[in-house]
Amino acid sequence: MKSIYEFIIENTDSEGFLPSEPLKLPDHDELDIDMQENWVPGEFEAVMVRLPYRLKEMAVVNYFIARTVRKCIKEPSQKNKRKLFAKLKKYAVVTIADSVLSHMSRMNIDKARAVRLATDMITRSKDRSVVKFGIVLLGAYGKEEHCGLLHSVGIHEEFTFFACKAIKNLDKHVTYQDRLVALAERTSGWGKIAVILEFSDHALTDETREWILKYGCKNSVALYFSACECAIKGDLDGYLQGMVTPEYEGAEYYADDDMTEGICDIIEGLLQGSSIKEADGVNEVPNIKNIAKNIKIIADKGGFYGNSIRINNLIPRLYKSLGMKE
């Protein structure tokens, strides 16, 4: 059986995309029956991090896993690897990663050896849990040059949650935004949502904010999972205000087809979220009433190109949700 990494690379096309249908990993048949029948790439991690309480293993479990990782880094024998991999298969990586790394931060870890082990786990393992922890380990001890490897495995949405965090941790420059955009463009479900959540709330470039407003919200799960994040991180309020009160006197700005569609997705997602318990809706977006007013002003002036019918249908729904009168 090929390693998971080899399998992903084999199924990646020349533009860096996987097939549109969820690509079942080589270890799919080893999952329990319920997981096999209900598996959606990246869903498990997305559910875990959204629980009102965060599931974590006991501190003693995490400590002994950290010791096992350290031993495997120091002496990467087949025996030590088998012992480590067996432990990783017993626990959901999302529930142990942070705590294990915390314990390891207080241990004497050889970074170069840690990177070798992490790379080996990512590229050679046939088990998804091992690959996930390899990504976590590489994100903690790797360098910016390893972002390419993380991108290659991260395009499969089973691993995007871990890959985008690792990429952001390794690339301390503004270029991390381009890397995350490239990853988001090659995912569409829980993986894309994970990428959107990973963008910082501030210090984003104009290009990144524009991309978020145009394309960030659309996904194959539900718009409300990313709508609030896109409204805030894309600075929807600032963008619309700039259209209503241009920087230069006499200048006129229009939202092109893609921007109009993106804004519609965001507003639709916010309205969806407002009707769902514990989901982010219109009231979680700063200056939402100003946003609503400016959308109407721009729509009345014909400033939205593309699907003007959709935006005009959304305006009364948005006003009603906010208790505003048109």
PDB file of N, CA, C and O in Angstrom, residues 163-239:
ATOM      1  N   ALA A 163      -2.375  21.593   8.466  1.00  0.00           N
ATOM      2  CA  ALA A 163      -1.393  22.180   7.553  1.00  0.00           C
ATOM      3  C   ALA A 163      -1.415  23.703   7.574  1.00  0.00           C
ATOM      4  O   ALA A 163      -0.360  24.348   7.586  1.00  0.00           O
ATOM      5  N   CYS A 164      -2.617  24.306   7.590  1.00  0.00           N
ATOM      6  CA  CYS A 164      -2.663  25.778   7.540  1.00  0.00           C
ATOM      7  C   CYS A 164      -2.114  26.387   8.829  1.00  0.00           C
ATOM      8  O   CYS A 164      -1.481  27.446   8.812  1.00  0.00           O
ATOM      9  N   LYS A 165      -2.327  25.720   9.965  1.00  0.00           N
ATOM     10  CA  LYS A 165      -1.759  26.201  11.220  1.00  0.00           C
ATOM     11  C   LYS A 165      -0.235  26.097  11.191  1.00  0.00           C
ATOM     12  O   LYS A 165       0.475  27.004  11.653  1.00  0.00           O
ATOM     13  N   ALA A 166       0.259  24.996  10.658  1.00  0.00           N
ATOM     14  CA  ALA A 166       1.702  24.801  10.589  1.00  0.00           C
ATOM     15  C   ALA A 166       2.352  25.817   9.648  1.00  0.00           C
ATOM     16  O   ALA A 166       3.411  26.382   9.946  1.00  0.00           O
ATOM     17  N   ILE A 167       1.707  26.066   8.508  1.00  0.00           N
ATOM     18  CA  ILE A 167       2.235  27.036   7.545  1.00  0.00           C
ATOM     19  C   ILE A 167       2.309  28.420   8.178  1.00  0.00           C
ATOM     20  O   ILE A 167       3.323  29.125   8.063  1.00  0.00           O
ATOM     21  N   LYS A 168       1.248  28.825   8.847  1.00  0.00           N
ATOM     22  CA  LYS A 168       1.240  30.149   9.474  1.00  0.00           C
ATOM     23  C   LYS A 168       2.315  30.253  10.555  1.00  0.00           C
ATOM     24  O   LYS A 168       2.923  31.313  10.746  1.00  0.00           O
ATOM     25  N   ASN A 169       2.574  29.166  11.252  1.00  0.00           N
ATOM     26  CA  ASN A 169       3.581  29.174  12.312  1.00  0.00           C
ATOM     27  C   ASN A 169       4.994  29.257  11.745  1.00  0.00           C
ATOM     28  O   ASN A 169       5.875  29.882  12.343  1.00  0.00           O
ATOM     29  N   LEU A 170       5.208  28.658  10.571  1.00  0.00           N
ATOM     30  CA  LEU A 170       6.555  28.622   9.992  1.00  0.00           C
ATOM     31  C   LEU A 170       6.872  29.852   9.154  1.00  0.00           C
ATOM     32  O   LEU A 170       8.023  30.269   9.064  1.00  0.00           O
ATOM     33  N   ASP A 171       5.857  30.426   8.514  1.00  0.00           N
ATOM     34  CA  ASP A 171       6.072  31.618   7.694  1.00  0.00           C
ATOM     35  C   ASP A 171       5.645  32.840   8.496  1.00  0.00           C
ATOM     36  O   ASP A 171       4.456  33.135   8.614  1.00  0.00           O
ATOM     37  N   LYS A 172       6.616  33.535   9.032  1.00  0.00           N
ATOM     38  CA  LYS A 172       6.342  34.680   9.904  1.00  0.00           C
ATOM     39  C   LYS A 172       6.142  35.973   9.115  1.00  0.00           C
ATOM     40  O   LYS A 172       5.975  37.039   9.702  1.00  0.00           O
ATOM     41  N   HIS A 173       6.151  35.887   7.807  1.00  0.00           N
ATOM     42  CA  HIS A 173       6.056  37.073   6.981  1.00  0.00           C
ATOM     43  C   HIS A 173       4.663  37.196   6.363  1.00  0.00           C
ATOM     44  O   HIS A 173       3.835  36.301   6.480  1.00  0.00           O
ATOM     45  N   VAL A 174       4.446  38.292   5.669  1.00  0.00           N
ATOM     46  CA  VAL A 174       3.149  38.528   5.038  1.00  0.00           C
ATOM     47  C   VAL A 174       2.855  37.470   3.977  1.00  0.00           C
ATOM     48  O   VAL A 174       1.697  37.247   3.612  1.00  0.00           O
ATOM     49  N   THR A 175       3.882  36.790   3.496  1.00  0.00           N
ATOM     50  CA  THR A 175       3.708  35.766   2.461  1.00  0.00           C
ATOM     51  C   THR A 175       2.870  34.589   2.938  1.00  0.00           C
ATOM     52  O   THR A 175       2.377  33.818   2.113  1.00  0.00           O
ATOM     53  N   TYR A 176       2.698  34.447   4.263  1.00  0.00           N
ATOM     54  CA  TYR A 176       1.852  33.347   4.741  1.00  0.00           C
ATOM     55  C   TYR A 176       0.444  33.494   4.176  1.00  0.00           C
ATOM     56  O   TYR A 176      -0.253  32.489   3.956  1.00  0.00           O
ATOM     57  N   GLN A 177       0.024  34.735   3.928  1.00  0.00           N
ATOM     58  CA  GLN A 177      -1.319  34.965   3.408  1.00  0.00           C
ATOM     59  C   GLN A 177      -1.485  34.366   2.021  1.00  0.00           C
ATOM     60  O   GLN A 177      -2.516  33.748   1.708  1.00  0.00           O
ATOM     61  N   ASP A 178      -0.471  34.542   1.172  1.00  0.00           N
ATOM     62  CA  ASP A 178      -0.526  33.965  -0.174  1.00  0.00           C
ATOM     63  C   ASP A 178      -0.550  32.445  -0.110  1.00  0.00           C
ATOM     64  O   ASP A 178      -1.232  31.786  -0.901  1.00  0.00           O
ATOM     65  N   ARG A 179       0.184  31.883   0.836  1.00  0.00           N
ATOM     66  CA  ARG A 179       0.204  30.420   0.986  1.00  0.00           C
ATOM     67  C   ARG A 179      -1.172  29.911   1.413  1.00  0.00           C
ATOM     68  O   ARG A 179      -1.639  28.872   0.920  1.00  0.00           O
ATOM     69  N   LEU A 180      -1.811  30.625   2.340  1.00  0.00           N
ATOM     70  CA  LEU A 180      -3.129  30.201   2.793  1.00  0.00           C
ATOM     71  C   LEU A 180      -4.175  30.374   1.696  1.00  0.00           C
ATOM     72  O   LEU A 180      -5.074  29.534   1.543  1.00  0.00           O
ATOM     73  N   VAL A 181      -4.075  31.453   0.929  1.00  0.00           N
ATOM     74  CA  VAL A 181      -5.004  31.651  -0.188  1.00  0.00           C
ATOM     75  C   VAL A 181      -4.864  30.503  -1.184  1.00  0.00           C
ATOM     76  O   VAL A 181      -5.867  29.947  -1.661  1.00  0.00           O
ATOM     77  N   ALA A 182      -3.629  30.124  -1.496  1.00  0.00           N
ATOM     78  CA  ALA A 182      -3.394  29.024  -2.436  1.00  0.00           C
ATOM     79  C   ALA A 182      -4.004  27.731  -1.922  1.00  0.00           C
ATOM     80  O   ALA A 182      -4.531  26.922  -2.696  1.00  0.00           O
ATOM     81  N   LEU A 183      -3.947  27.520  -0.608  1.00  0.00           N
ATOM     82  CA  LEU A 183      -4.525  26.324  -0.005  1.00  0.00           C
ATOM     83  C   LEU A 183      -6.053  26.397  -0.047  1.00  0.00           C
ATOM     84  O   LEU A 183      -6.723  25.405  -0.358  1.00  0.00           O
ATOM     85  N   ALA A 184      -6.602  27.572   0.239  1.00  0.00           N
ATOM     86  CA  ALA A 184      -8.057  27.748   0.227  1.00  0.00           C
ATOM     87  C   ALA A 184      -8.624  27.579  -1.175  1.00  0.00           C
ATOM     88  O   ALA A 184      -9.743  27.078  -1.347  1.00  0.00           O
ATOM     89  N   GLU A 185      -7.869  27.972  -2.184  1.00  0.00           N
ATOM     90  CA  GLU A 185      -8.332  27.849  -3.569  1.00  0.00           C
ATOM     91  C   GLU A 185      -8.389  26.401  -4.025  1.00  0.00           C
ATOM     92  O   GLU A 185      -9.057  26.093  -5.018  1.00  0.00           O
ATOM     93  N   ARG A 186      -7.715  25.520  -3.291  1.00  0.00           N
ATOM     94  CA  ARG A 186      -7.682  24.110  -3.668  1.00  0.00           C
ATOM     95  C   ARG A 186      -8.523  23.232  -2.744  1.00  0.00           C
ATOM     96  O   ARG A 186      -8.438  22.005  -2.786  1.00  0.00           O
ATOM     97  N   THR A 187      -9.296  23.873  -1.901  1.00  0.00           N
ATOM     98  CA  THR A 187     -10.206  23.160  -1.013  1.00  0.00           C
ATOM     99  C   THR A 187     -11.576  23.828  -1.099  1.00  0.00           C
ATOM    100  O   THR A 187     -11.696  24.946  -1.589  1.00  0.00           O
ATOM    101  N   SER A 188     -12.605  23.133  -0.612  1.00  0.00           N
ATOM    102  CA  SER A 188     -13.941  23.720  -0.740  1.00  0.00           C
ATOM    103  C   SER A 188     -14.835  23.458   0.467  1.00  0.00           C
ATOM    104  O   SER A 188     -15.870  24.096   0.613  1.00  0.00           O
ATOM    105  N   GLY A 189     -14.448  22.529   1.329  1.00  0.00           N
ATOM    106  CA  GLY A 189     -15.284  22.167   2.467  1.00  0.00           C
ATOM    107  C   GLY A 189     -14.699  22.613   3.780  1.00  0.00           C
ATOM    108  O   GLY A 189     -14.367  23.779   3.983  1.00  0.00           O
ATOM    109  N   TRP A 190     -14.578  21.642   4.723  1.00  0.00           N
ATOM    110  CA  TRP A 190     -14.049  21.962   6.041  1.00  0.00           C
ATOM    111  C   TRP A 190     -12.613  22.471   5.976  1.00  0.00           C
ATOM    112  O   TRP A 190     -12.181  23.269   6.808  1.00  0.00           O
ATOM    113  N   GLY A 191     -11.874  22.029   4.975  1.00  0.00           N
ATOM    114  CA  GLY A 191     -10.508  22.506   4.821  1.00  0.00           C
ATOM    115  C   GLY A 191     -10.458  23.986   4.506  1.00  0.00           C
ATOM    116  O   GLY A 191      -9.680  24.742   5.094  1.00  0.00           O
ATOM    117  N   LYS A 192     -11.309  24.426   3.586  1.00  0.00           N
ATOM    118  CA  LYS A 192     -11.350  25.845   3.235  1.00  0.00           C
ATOM    119  C   LYS A 192     -11.789  26.675   4.433  1.00  0.00           C
ATOM    120  O   LYS A 192     -11.238  27.748   4.696  1.00  0.00           O
ATOM    121  N   ILE A 193     -12.764  26.179   5.180  1.00  0.00           N
ATOM    122  CA  ILE A 193     -13.230  26.891   6.377  1.00  0.00           C
ATOM    123  C   ILE A 193     -12.089  27.025   7.384  1.00  0.00           C
ATOM    124  O   ILE A 193     -11.911  28.076   8.002  1.00  0.00           O
ATOM    125  N   ALA A 194     -11.299  25.971   7.540  1.00  0.00           N
ATOM    126  CA  ALA A 194     -10.156  26.015   8.462  1.00  0.00           C
ATOM    127  C   ALA A 194      -9.161  27.082   8.042  1.00  0.00           C
ATOM    128  O   ALA A 194      -8.588  27.787   8.881  1.00  0.00           O
ATOM    129  N   VAL A 195      -8.935  27.215   6.736  1.00  0.00           N
ATOM    130  CA  VAL A 195      -8.004  28.232   6.248  1.00  0.00           C
ATOM    131  C   VAL A 195      -8.515  29.627   6.556  1.00  0.00           C
ATOM    132  O   VAL A 195      -7.765  30.493   7.029  1.00  0.00           O
ATOM    133  N   ILE A 196      -9.799  29.873   6.289  1.00  0.00           N
ATOM    134  CA  ILE A 196     -10.380  31.194   6.545  1.00  0.00           C
ATOM    135  C   ILE A 196     -10.230  31.555   8.021  1.00  0.00           C
ATOM    136  O   ILE A 196      -9.897  32.692   8.377  1.00  0.00           O
ATOM    137  N   LEU A 197     -10.461  30.592   8.898  1.00  0.00           N
ATOM    138  CA  LEU A 197     -10.329  30.844  10.334  1.00  0.00           C
ATOM    139  C   LEU A 197      -8.894  31.151  10.722  1.00  0.00           C
ATOM    140  O   LEU A 197      -8.643  31.839  11.718  1.00  0.00           O
ATOM    141  N   GLU A 198      -7.938  30.656   9.953  1.00  0.00           N
ATOM    142  CA  GLU A 198      -6.523  30.811  10.322  1.00  0.00           C
ATOM    143  C   GLU A 198      -5.960  32.181   9.956  1.00  0.00           C
ATOM    144  O   GLU A 198      -4.925  32.588  10.502  1.00  0.00           O
ATOM    145  N   PHE A 199      -6.594  32.898   9.044  1.00  0.00           N
ATOM    146  CA  PHE A 199      -6.118  34.255   8.739  1.00  0.00           C
ATOM    147  C   PHE A 199      -6.200  35.123   9.986  1.00  0.00           C
ATOM    148  O   PHE A 199      -7.143  35.015  10.772  1.00  0.00           O
ATOM    149  N   SER A 200      -5.228  36.013  10.155  1.00  0.00           N
ATOM    150  CA  SER A 200      -5.276  36.958  11.267  1.00  0.00           C
ATOM    151  C   SER A 200      -6.433  37.934  11.068  1.00  0.00           C
ATOM    152  O   SER A 200      -6.889  38.149   9.941  1.00  0.00           O
ATOM    153  N   ASP A 201      -6.899  38.522  12.158  1.00  0.00           N
ATOM    154  CA  ASP A 201      -7.969  39.518  12.061  1.00  0.00           C
ATOM    155  C   ASP A 201      -7.437  40.885  11.640  1.00  0.00           C
ATOM    156  O   ASP A 201      -8.200  41.801  11.365  1.00  0.00           O
ATOM    157  N   HIS A 202      -6.129  41.035  11.603  1.00  0.00           N
ATOM    158  CA  HIS A 202      -5.529  42.331  11.302  1.00  0.00           C
ATOM    159  C   HIS A 202      -4.289  42.119  10.435  1.00  0.00           C
ATOM    160  O   HIS A 202      -3.861  40.990  10.205  1.00  0.00           O
ATOM    161  N   ALA A 203      -3.761  43.202   9.942  1.00  0.00           N
ATOM    162  CA  ALA A 203      -2.512  43.211   9.166  1.00  0.00           C
ATOM    163  C   ALA A 203      -2.588  42.378   7.893  1.00  0.00           C
ATOM    164  O   ALA A 203      -1.583  41.869   7.405  1.00  0.00           O
ATOM    165  N   LEU A 204      -3.793  42.248   7.334  1.00  0.00           N
ATOM    166  CA  LEU A 204      -3.921  41.558   6.056  1.00  0.00           C
ATOM    167  C   LEU A 204      -3.693  42.550   4.921  1.00  0.00           C
ATOM    168  O   LEU A 204      -4.026  43.730   5.031  1.00  0.00           O
ATOM    169  N   THR A 205      -3.141  42.074   3.828  1.00  0.00           N
ATOM    170  CA  THR A 205      -2.907  42.948   2.682  1.00  0.00           C
ATOM    171  C   THR A 205      -4.236  43.254   1.997  1.00  0.00           C
ATOM    172  O   THR A 205      -5.237  42.546   2.177  1.00  0.00           O
ATOM    173  N   ASP A 206      -4.238  44.309   1.196  1.00  0.00           N
ATOM    174  CA  ASP A 206      -5.443  44.652   0.436  1.00  0.00           C
ATOM    175  C   ASP A 206      -5.851  43.503  -0.476  1.00  0.00           C
ATOM    176  O   ASP A 206      -7.045  43.224  -0.650  1.00  0.00           O
ATOM    177  N   GLU A 207      -4.851  42.849  -1.058  1.00  0.00           N
ATOM    178  CA  GLU A 207      -5.134  41.730  -1.970  1.00  0.00           C
ATOM    179  C   GLU A 207      -5.800  40.572  -1.241  1.00  0.00           C
ATOM    180  O   GLU A 207      -6.740  39.956  -1.760  1.00  0.00           O
ATOM    181  N   THR A 208      -5.327  40.282  -0.034  1.00  0.00           N
ATOM    182  CA  THR A 208      -5.920  39.194   0.742  1.00  0.00           C
ATOM    183  C   THR A 208      -7.341  39.542   1.153  1.00  0.00           C
ATOM    184  O   THR A 208      -8.251  38.709   1.054  1.00  0.00           O
ATOM    185  N   ARG A 209      -7.554  40.766   1.621  1.00  0.00           N
ATOM    186  CA  ARG A 209      -8.906  41.166   2.023  1.00  0.00           C
ATOM    187  C   ARG A 209      -9.874  41.097   0.844  1.00  0.00           C
ATOM    188  O   ARG A 209     -11.022  40.645   0.994  1.00  0.00           O
ATOM    189  N   GLU A 210      -9.407  41.523  -0.314  1.00  0.00           N
ATOM    190  CA  GLU A 210     -10.267  41.464  -1.498  1.00  0.00           C
ATOM    191  C   GLU A 210     -10.616  40.023  -1.847  1.00  0.00           C
ATOM    192  O   GLU A 210     -11.765  39.706  -2.168  1.00  0.00           O
ATOM    193  N   TRP A 211      -9.601  39.139  -1.769  1.00  0.00           N
ATOM    194  CA  TRP A 211      -9.856  37.720  -2.061  1.00  0.00           C
ATOM    195  C   TRP A 211     -10.858  37.148  -1.063  1.00  0.00           C
ATOM    196  O   TRP A 211     -11.767  36.402  -1.454  1.00  0.00           O
ATOM    197  N   ILE A 212     -10.709  37.481   0.205  1.00  0.00           N
ATOM    198  CA  ILE A 212     -11.624  36.977   1.235  1.00  0.00           C
ATOM    199  C   ILE A 212     -13.060  37.425   0.951  1.00  0.00           C
ATOM    200  O   ILE A 212     -14.004  36.624   1.057  1.00  0.00           O
ATOM    201  N   LEU A 213     -13.230  38.699   0.589  1.00  0.00           N
ATOM    202  CA  LEU A 213     -14.576  39.194   0.305  1.00  0.00           C
ATOM    203  C   LEU A 213     -15.172  38.521  -0.927  1.00  0.00           C
ATOM    204  O   LEU A 213     -16.366  38.190  -0.956  1.00  0.00           O
ATOM    205  N   LYS A 214     -14.361  38.304  -1.930  1.00  0.00           N
ATOM    206  CA  LYS A 214     -14.873  37.722  -3.173  1.00  0.00           C
ATOM    207  C   LYS A 214     -15.114  36.217  -3.077  1.00  0.00           C
ATOM    208  O   LYS A 214     -16.156  35.715  -3.521  1.00  0.00           O
ATOM    209  N   TYR A 215     -14.165  35.505  -2.523  1.00  0.00           N
ATOM    210  CA  TYR A 215     -14.191  34.047  -2.640  1.00  0.00           C
ATOM    211  C   TYR A 215     -14.134  33.292  -1.314  1.00  0.00           C
ATOM    212  O   TYR A 215     -14.322  32.075  -1.291  1.00  0.00           O
ATOM    213  N   GLY A 216     -13.873  33.999  -0.214  1.00  0.00           N
ATOM    214  CA  GLY A 216     -13.628  33.307   1.049  1.00  0.00           C
ATOM    215  C   GLY A 216     -14.824  32.591   1.627  1.00  0.00           C
ATOM    216  O   GLY A 216     -14.701  31.515   2.212  1.00  0.00           O
ATOM    217  N   CYS A 217     -16.009  33.162   1.481  1.00  0.00           N
ATOM    218  CA  CYS A 217     -17.181  32.615   2.169  1.00  0.00           C
ATOM    219  C   CYS A 217     -17.741  31.356   1.519  1.00  0.00           C
ATOM    220  O   CYS A 217     -18.209  30.454   2.205  1.00  0.00           O
ATOM    221  N   LYS A 218     -17.712  31.295   0.204  1.00  0.00           N
ATOM    222  CA  LYS A 218     -18.327  30.161  -0.497  1.00  0.00           C
ATOM    223  C   LYS A 218     -17.642  28.856  -0.119  1.00  0.00           C
ATOM    224  O   LYS A 218     -16.416  28.742  -0.197  1.00  0.00           O
ATOM    225  N   ASN A 219     -18.425  27.877   0.297  1.00  0.00           N
ATOM    226  CA  ASN A 219     -17.888  26.559   0.625  1.00  0.00           C
ATOM    227  C   ASN A 219     -18.987  25.519   0.437  1.00  0.00           C
ATOM    228  O   ASN A 219     -20.148  25.875   0.229  1.00  0.00           O
ATOM    229  N   SER A 220     -18.615  24.265   0.532  1.00  0.00           N
ATOM    230  CA  SER A 220     -19.564  23.185   0.275  1.00  0.00           C
ATOM    231  C   SER A 220     -20.249  22.672   1.535  1.00  0.00           C
ATOM    232  O   SER A 220     -21.009  21.710   1.477  1.00  0.00           O
ATOM    233  N   VAL A 221     -19.992  23.306   2.686  1.00  0.00           N
ATOM    234  CA  VAL A 221     -20.610  22.872   3.947  1.00  0.00           C
ATOM    235  C   VAL A 221     -21.810  23.764   4.261  1.00  0.00           C
ATOM    236  O   VAL A 221     -22.959  23.324   4.195  1.00  0.00           O
ATOM    237  N   ALA A 222     -21.566  25.017   4.612  1.00  0.00           N
ATOM    238  CA  ALA A 222     -22.633  25.991   4.875  1.00  0.00           C
ATOM    239  C   ALA A 222     -21.994  27.369   4.959  1.00  0.00           C
ATOM    240  O   ALA A 222     -20.933  27.540   5.569  1.00  0.00           O
ATOM    241  N   LEU A 223     -22.639  28.360   4.369  1.00  0.00           N
ATOM    242  CA  LEU A 223     -22.073  29.705   4.327  1.00  0.00           C
ATOM    243  C   LEU A 223     -21.867  30.309   5.711  1.00  0.00           C
ATOM    244  O   LEU A 223     -20.933  31.086   5.926  1.00  0.00           O
ATOM    245  N   TYR A 224     -22.719  29.943   6.666  1.00  0.00           N
ATOM    246  CA  TYR A 224     -22.628  30.606   7.970  1.00  0.00           C
ATOM    247  C   TYR A 224     -21.377  30.223   8.749  1.00  0.00           C
ATOM    248  O   TYR A 224     -21.004  30.907   9.706  1.00  0.00           O
ATOM    249  N   PHE A 225     -20.688  29.163   8.345  1.00  0.00           N
ATOM    250  CA  PHE A 225     -19.458  28.796   9.035  1.00  0.00           C
ATOM    251  C   PHE A 225     -18.328  29.792   8.772  1.00  0.00           C
ATOM    252  O   PHE A 225     -17.393  29.890   9.562  1.00  0.00           O
ATOM    253  N   SER A 226     -18.382  30.494   7.654  1.00  0.00           N
ATOM    254  CA  SER A 226     -17.286  31.404   7.314  1.00  0.00           C
ATOM    255  C   SER A 226     -17.725  32.846   7.096  1.00  0.00           C
ATOM    256  O   SER A 226     -16.882  33.722   6.935  1.00  0.00           O
ATOM    257  N   ALA A 227     -19.032  33.118   7.105  1.00  0.00           N
ATOM    258  CA  ALA A 227     -19.538  34.453   6.764  1.00  0.00           C
ATOM    259  C   ALA A 227     -19.023  35.543   7.699  1.00  0.00           C
ATOM    260  O   ALA A 227     -18.540  36.600   7.252  1.00  0.00           O
ATOM    261  N   CYS A 228     -19.134  35.324   8.999  1.00  0.00           N
ATOM    262  CA  CYS A 228     -18.714  36.343   9.973  1.00  0.00           C
ATOM    263  C   CYS A 228     -17.207  36.598   9.874  1.00  0.00           C
ATOM    264  O   CYS A 228     -16.761  37.751   9.889  1.00  0.00           O
ATOM    265  N   GLU A 229     -16.431  35.524   9.753  1.00  0.00           N
ATOM    266  CA  GLU A 229     -14.984  35.663   9.624  1.00  0.00           C
ATOM    267  C   GLU A 229     -14.628  36.472   8.381  1.00  0.00           C
ATOM    268  O   GLU A 229     -13.743  37.324   8.422  1.00  0.00           O
ATOM    269  N   CYS A 230     -15.316  36.204   7.279  1.00  0.00           N
ATOM    270  CA  CYS A 230     -15.015  36.914   6.032  1.00  0.00           C
ATOM    271  C   CYS A 230     -15.420  38.379   6.113  1.00  0.00           C
ATOM    272  O   CYS A 230     -14.721  39.252   5.589  1.00  0.00           O
ATOM    273  N   ALA A 231     -16.551  38.662   6.753  1.00  0.00           N
ATOM    274  CA  ALA A 231     -17.002  40.052   6.892  1.00  0.00           C
ATOM    275  C   ALA A 231     -15.989  40.870   7.681  1.00  0.00           C
ATOM    276  O   ALA A 231     -15.692  42.021   7.334  1.00  0.00           O
ATOM    277  N   ILE A 232     -15.452  40.262   8.732  1.00  0.00           N
ATOM    278  CA  ILE A 232     -14.506  40.975   9.597  1.00  0.00           C
ATOM    279  C   ILE A 232     -13.111  41.023   8.979  1.00  0.00           C
ATOM    280  O   ILE A 232     -12.496  42.090   8.858  1.00  0.00           O
ATOM    281  N   LYS A 233     -12.600  39.872   8.566  1.00  0.00           N
ATOM    282  CA  LYS A 233     -11.234  39.809   8.042  1.00  0.00           C
ATOM    283  C   LYS A 233     -11.109  40.465   6.669  1.00  0.00           C
ATOM    284  O   LYS A 233     -10.053  40.997   6.319  1.00  0.00           O
ATOM    285  N   GLY A 234     -12.189  40.422   5.901  1.00  0.00           N
ATOM    286  CA  GLY A 234     -12.173  41.087   4.600  1.00  0.00           C
ATOM    287  C   GLY A 234     -12.481  42.568   4.701  1.00  0.00           C
ATOM    288  O   GLY A 234     -12.411  43.285   3.702  1.00  0.00           O
ATOM    289  N   ASP A 235     -12.827  43.030   5.917  1.00  0.00           N
ATOM    290  CA  ASP A 235     -13.194  44.431   6.170  1.00  0.00           C
ATOM    291  C   ASP A 235     -14.317  44.863   5.235  1.00  0.00           C
ATOM    292  O   ASP A 235     -14.190  45.825   4.467  1.00  0.00           O
ATOM    293  N   LEU A 236     -15.425  44.142   5.295  1.00  0.00           N
ATOM    294  CA  LEU A 236     -16.589  44.473   4.473  1.00  0.00           C
ATOM    295  C   LEU A 236     -17.068  45.897   4.745  1.00  0.00           C
ATOM    296  O   LEU A 236     -17.431  46.629   3.823  1.00  0.00           O
ATOM    297  N   ASP A 237     -17.057  46.301   6.002  1.00  0.00           N
ATOM    298  CA  ASP A 237     -17.495  47.650   6.365  1.00  0.00           C
ATOM    299  C   ASP A 237     -16.633  48.700   5.679  1.00  0.00           C
ATOM    300  O   ASP A 237     -17.139  49.652   5.073  1.00  0.00           O
ATOM    301  N   GLY A 238     -15.334  48.542   5.758  1.00  0.00           N
ATOM    302  CA  GLY A 238     -14.422  49.502   5.140  1.00  0.00           C
ATOM    303  C   GLY A 238     -14.543  49.521   3.624  1.00  0.00           C
ATOM    304  O   GLY A 238     -14.481  50.591   2.996  1.00  0.00           O
ATOM    305  N   TYR A 239     -14.712  48.349   3.037  1.00  0.00           N
ATOM    306  CA  TYR A 239     -14.838  48.268   1.575  1.00  0.00           C
ATOM    307  C   TYR A 239     -16.075  49.014   1.098  1.00  0.00           C
ATOM    308  O   TYR A 239     -16.011  49.830   0.167  1.00  0.00           O
TER     309      TYR A 239
END
